Amino acid sequence: MAAAAIQNSLLAALPRKSYLRLLPGLAPIELVFGEVLYEAGDAIRDVYFPSQSLVSLLTLVEGHLALEVGLVGREGMVGFPLALGVDVSPVRALVQGGGAALKMSAARFRSEFKASPPLQRELQRYVHAMMVQIAQTAGCNRFHVVEARLARWLLMTRDRVRSGQFRMTHEFLSHMLGVRRVGVTEAASALQRRKLIEYSRGSISILDDRGLEAACCSCYRVVKDMHDPA
Ligand SMILES: [Zn+2]
């Protein structure tokens, strides 16, 4: 239990005393691929600290067009509006990498947050990094070509799940990147021809990390440096 919690770097950054105080309120849970943790407009009933899982934050336009604006993995927390005193999610939170996480009820989180200056500091830092990520994603979607964006997305996913191999369909990726499926297919084929990735039947493997880093846009580095200042 303790080992699983420490795999989340937001929790790992807390002083031991603060972390131990949180521990009884954290329940281990397996998040399932495709599960919706909140719809946009839903009350945030629980927060999640991913350790091996990955959650995509999607903004909805006209109620049905979904575009990814943020990714939360082991570096963060799903449900961070609570840290700003907001208890409704403005985005859909969709599990796109199944795996372990720790869950805490919103009520418990609110009272722990109030009582713990170290937790407040970590959340402030994290929420700011998420603002940078969301702003950079908006700029990226407007100015960068699909191939570079796909490379960025694959690297961001790799960093969060700490694996170069993950499950992903083109349909899902088209929502993530806000492009039609054919655009995703073309971009993935181009990266595959360059031997940077391999994909088959909903599974993607990164073959060449360095090469993929060279193929991705500068947005990847901006967001990485913000989340991971060391
Ligand atoms: Zn970009």
Short mmCIF file of C-alpha atoms and ligand atoms in Angstrom, two decimals:
data_model
loop_
_atom_site.label_atom_id
_atom_site.label_comp_id
_atom_site.label_asym_id
_atom_site.label_seq_id
_atom_site.Cartn_x
_atom_site.Cartn_y
_atom_site.Cartn_z
CA MET A 1 0.00 0.00 0.00
CA ALA A 2 2.69 2.47 1.02
CA ALA A 3 4.83 1.47 -1.97
CA ALA A 4 1.91 1.96 -4.36
CA ALA A 5 1.20 5.43 -2.96
CA ILE A 6 4.77 6.56 -3.35
CA GLN A 7 4.62 5.70 -7.05
CA ASN A 8 2.53 8.83 -7.47
CA SER A 9 5.04 11.66 -7.52
CA LEU A 10 2.67 14.26 -6.11
CA LEU A 11 2.25 12.12 -3.00
CA ALA A 12 5.93 11.15 -3.00
CA ALA A 13 6.90 14.84 -2.87
CA LEU A 14 5.08 15.35 0.45
CA PRO A 15 7.02 15.26 3.71
CA ARG A 16 6.67 11.80 5.25
CA LYS A 17 4.50 13.07 8.09
CA SER A 18 2.01 14.68 5.71
CA TYR A 19 1.96 11.60 3.55
CA LEU A 20 1.32 9.27 6.49
CA ARG A 21 -1.54 11.47 7.56
CA LEU A 22 -3.19 11.07 4.15
CA LEU A 23 -2.63 7.33 3.95
CA PRO A 24 -5.72 6.08 5.87
CA GLY A 25 -7.95 8.05 3.47
CA LEU A 26 -6.39 6.56 0.34
CA ALA A 27 -7.89 3.38 -1.10
CA PRO A 28 -6.11 1.35 -3.80
CA ILE A 29 -8.22 0.95 -6.92
CA GLU A 30 -7.80 -0.41 -10.45
CA LEU A 31 -8.94 2.04 -13.09
CA VAL A 32 -10.37 0.36 -16.17
CA PHE A 33 -9.59 1.41 -19.75
CA GLY A 34 -12.51 3.41 -21.17
CA GLU A 35 -14.08 4.17 -17.77
CA VAL A 36 -15.42 7.71 -17.30
CA LEU A 37 -14.52 9.03 -13.82
CA TYR A 38 -16.54 12.21 -14.29
CA GLU A 39 -18.54 13.71 -17.10
CA ALA A 40 -18.17 17.44 -17.69
CA GLY A 41 -20.56 19.11 -15.25
CA ASP A 42 -20.54 16.21 -12.77
CA ALA A 43 -19.84 16.71 -9.10
CA ILE A 44 -16.34 15.56 -8.18
CA ARG A 45 -17.07 12.83 -5.64
CA ASP A 46 -13.57 11.38 -5.46
CA VAL A 47 -10.03 12.35 -6.38
CA TYR A 48 -7.55 9.90 -7.92
CA PHE A 49 -3.78 9.70 -7.67
CA PRO A 50 -2.68 7.47 -10.57
CA SER A 51 0.34 5.25 -10.11
CA GLN A 52 0.19 3.02 -13.18
CA SER A 53 -2.90 4.45 -14.82
CA LEU A 54 -3.47 7.37 -17.17
CA VAL A 55 -6.48 9.67 -17.33
CA SER A 56 -7.34 11.94 -20.21
CA LEU A 57 -9.15 15.25 -19.61
CA LEU A 58 -11.47 16.05 -22.49
CA THR A 59 -13.28 19.28 -23.21
CA LEU A 60 -16.63 18.95 -24.92
CA VAL A 61 -17.71 21.30 -27.66
CA GLU A 62 -21.41 21.42 -28.56
CA GLY A 63 -21.91 18.57 -26.14
CA HIS A 64 -20.44 15.83 -28.32
CA LEU A 65 -17.14 16.87 -29.89
CA ALA A 66 -14.46 15.75 -27.43
CA LEU A 67 -10.90 17.00 -27.51
CA GLU A 68 -8.13 16.11 -25.10
CA VAL A 69 -6.80 19.14 -23.24
CA GLY A 70 -4.79 17.41 -20.53
CA LEU A 71 -3.30 14.13 -19.39
CA VAL A 72 -2.96 13.02 -15.78
CA GLY A 73 -0.71 10.17 -14.76
CA ARG A 74 1.61 9.35 -11.89
CA GLU A 75 2.78 12.99 -11.68
CA GLY A 76 -0.63 14.29 -10.68
CA MET A 77 -4.17 14.08 -9.41
CA VAL A 78 -7.54 13.79 -11.09
CA GLY A 79 -10.08 16.14 -9.50
CA PHE A 80 -7.75 19.09 -8.91
CA PRO A 81 -10.55 21.72 -9.19
CA LEU A 82 -11.27 20.76 -5.55
CA ALA A 83 -7.96 22.37 -4.61
CA LEU A 84 -9.35 25.63 -6.03
CA GLY A 85 -12.61 25.32 -4.11
CA VAL A 86 -14.58 24.09 -7.15
CA ASP A 87 -16.49 20.83 -6.79
CA VAL A 88 -17.79 20.33 -10.34
CA SER A 89 -15.60 18.96 -13.11
CA PRO A 90 -15.38 21.22 -16.19
CA VAL A 91 -14.04 18.31 -18.26
CA ARG A 92 -14.71 14.64 -18.88
CA ALA A 93 -12.12 12.47 -17.13
CA LEU A 94 -11.64 9.29 -19.14
CA VAL A 95 -9.33 6.41 -18.22
CA GLN A 96 -7.17 5.75 -21.21
CA GLY A 97 -4.54 3.63 -19.55
CA GLY A 98 -5.97 1.07 -17.15
CA GLY A 99 -4.05 0.34 -13.96
CA ALA A 100 -3.51 1.17 -10.34
CA ALA A 101 -4.42 4.42 -8.62
CA LEU A 102 -5.27 5.62 -5.13
CA LYS A 103 -8.68 7.08 -4.51
CA MET A 104 -9.84 9.50 -1.82
CA SER A 105 -13.34 10.86 -1.24
CA ALA A 106 -13.86 14.52 -2.05
CA ALA A 107 -14.98 15.26 1.53
CA ARG A 108 -11.85 13.69 2.97
CA PHE A 109 -9.66 15.45 0.43
CA ARG A 110 -11.18 18.85 1.28
CA SER A 111 -10.48 18.45 4.97
CA GLU A 112 -6.95 17.06 4.43
CA PHE A 113 -6.19 19.86 2.01
CA LYS A 114 -7.32 22.48 4.50
CA ALA A 115 -5.16 20.95 7.23
CA SER A 116 -1.98 20.37 5.24
CA PRO A 117 0.18 23.25 3.98
CA PRO A 118 2.56 20.79 2.23
CA LEU A 119 -0.37 19.30 0.30
CA GLN A 120 -1.53 22.83 -0.58
CA ARG A 121 1.94 23.69 -1.91
CA GLU A 122 2.16 20.52 -4.01
CA LEU A 123 -1.31 21.06 -5.45
CA GLN A 124 -0.57 24.72 -6.24
CA ARG A 125 2.53 23.68 -8.13
CA TYR A 126 0.64 20.92 -9.91
CA VAL A 127 -2.37 23.06 -10.85
CA HIS A 128 -0.01 25.64 -12.32
CA ALA A 129 1.77 22.93 -14.33
CA MET A 130 -1.64 21.75 -15.59
CA MET A 131 -2.52 25.32 -16.65
CA VAL A 132 0.70 25.36 -18.67
CA GLN A 133 -0.10 21.94 -20.13
CA ILE A 134 -3.63 22.97 -21.12
CA ALA A 135 -2.46 26.30 -22.64
CA GLN A 136 0.35 24.59 -24.53
CA THR A 137 -2.06 21.93 -25.81
CA ALA A 138 -4.35 24.67 -27.17
CA GLY A 139 -1.44 26.26 -29.04
CA CYS A 140 -0.15 22.88 -30.20
CA ASN A 141 -3.51 21.87 -31.66
CA ARG A 142 -3.63 25.09 -33.66
CA PHE A 143 -0.06 25.34 -34.93
CA HIS A 144 1.58 21.92 -35.07
CA VAL A 145 1.09 19.18 -37.65
CA VAL A 146 -0.59 15.93 -36.69
CA GLU A 147 2.57 13.84 -36.95
CA ALA A 148 4.47 16.02 -34.43
CA ARG A 149 1.43 16.13 -32.15
CA LEU A 150 1.06 12.37 -32.26
CA ALA A 151 4.75 12.02 -31.35
CA ARG A 152 4.24 14.46 -28.43
CA TRP A 153 1.20 12.56 -27.24
CA LEU A 154 3.00 9.21 -27.38
CA LEU A 155 5.93 10.60 -25.38
CA MET A 156 3.67 12.19 -22.78
CA THR A 157 1.88 8.87 -22.42
CA ARG A 158 5.17 6.97 -22.18
CA ASP A 159 6.41 9.27 -19.41
CA ARG A 160 3.21 8.83 -17.41
CA VAL A 161 2.84 5.06 -17.72
CA ARG A 162 6.61 4.49 -17.71
CA SER A 163 6.31 2.09 -20.60
CA GLY A 164 6.86 2.41 -24.32
CA GLN A 165 4.02 0.03 -25.08
CA PHE A 166 0.35 0.80 -24.65
CA ARG A 167 -3.10 0.05 -25.89
CA MET A 168 -4.57 2.64 -28.23
CA THR A 169 -7.04 2.63 -31.09
CA HIS A 170 -7.01 5.10 -33.96
CA GLU A 171 -10.52 6.13 -33.06
CA PHE A 172 -9.42 7.01 -29.55
CA LEU A 173 -6.38 8.85 -30.85
CA SER A 174 -8.51 10.87 -33.24
CA HIS A 175 -10.41 12.22 -30.20
CA MET A 176 -7.15 12.80 -28.35
CA LEU A 177 -5.68 14.82 -31.18
CA GLY A 178 -8.85 16.38 -32.57
CA VAL A 179 -8.35 15.05 -36.08
CA ARG A 180 -10.21 12.59 -38.27
CA ARG A 181 -9.20 8.95 -38.14
CA VAL A 182 -7.59 9.09 -41.55
CA GLY A 183 -5.31 11.86 -40.25
CA VAL A 184 -4.24 9.65 -37.34
CA THR A 185 -3.65 6.70 -39.68
CA GLU A 186 -1.45 8.83 -41.95
CA ALA A 187 0.57 10.24 -39.05
CA ALA A 188 1.01 6.83 -37.40
CA SER A 189 2.03 5.29 -40.73
CA ALA A 190 4.60 8.04 -41.25
CA LEU A 191 6.11 7.43 -37.78
CA GLN A 192 6.06 3.70 -38.45
CA ARG A 193 7.83 4.09 -41.80
CA ARG A 194 10.53 6.03 -39.96
CA LYS A 195 10.81 3.02 -37.59
CA LEU A 196 9.98 5.19 -34.58
CA ILE A 197 6.88 3.22 -33.57
CA GLU A 198 5.09 0.03 -34.38
CA TYR A 199 1.35 -0.33 -34.18
CA SER A 200 -1.02 -3.20 -34.68
CA ARG A 201 -4.50 -4.07 -33.48
CA GLY A 202 -4.92 -1.27 -31.01
CA SER A 203 -1.45 -1.54 -29.55
CA ILE A 204 1.42 0.91 -30.02
CA SER A 205 5.09 0.32 -29.22
CA ILE A 206 7.73 3.01 -29.22
CA LEU A 207 10.80 1.58 -30.98
CA ASP A 208 13.10 4.59 -30.90
CA ASP A 209 12.71 7.05 -28.01
CA ARG A 210 15.39 9.46 -29.22
CA GLY A 211 14.00 9.46 -32.74
CA LEU A 212 10.48 10.11 -31.49
CA GLU A 213 11.72 12.96 -29.31
CA ALA A 214 13.33 14.47 -32.40
CA ALA A 215 10.09 14.04 -34.38
CA CYS A 216 7.82 15.66 -31.79
CA CYS A 217 7.09 19.37 -31.44
CA SER A 218 8.66 21.66 -28.81
CA CYS A 219 5.45 21.55 -26.74
CA TYR A 220 6.53 18.21 -25.29
CA ARG A 221 9.61 19.72 -23.63
CA VAL A 222 7.75 22.80 -22.34
CA VAL A 223 5.18 20.64 -20.54
CA LYS A 224 7.74 18.10 -19.31
CA ASP A 225 9.96 20.79 -17.77
CA MET A 226 6.98 22.30 -16.00
CA HIS A 227 5.84 19.01 -14.46
CA ASP A 228 9.31 17.78 -13.74
CA PRO A 229 11.52 20.77 -12.90
CA ALA A 230 14.44 18.60 -11.77
ZN ZN B 1 3.09 21.17 -30.32
#
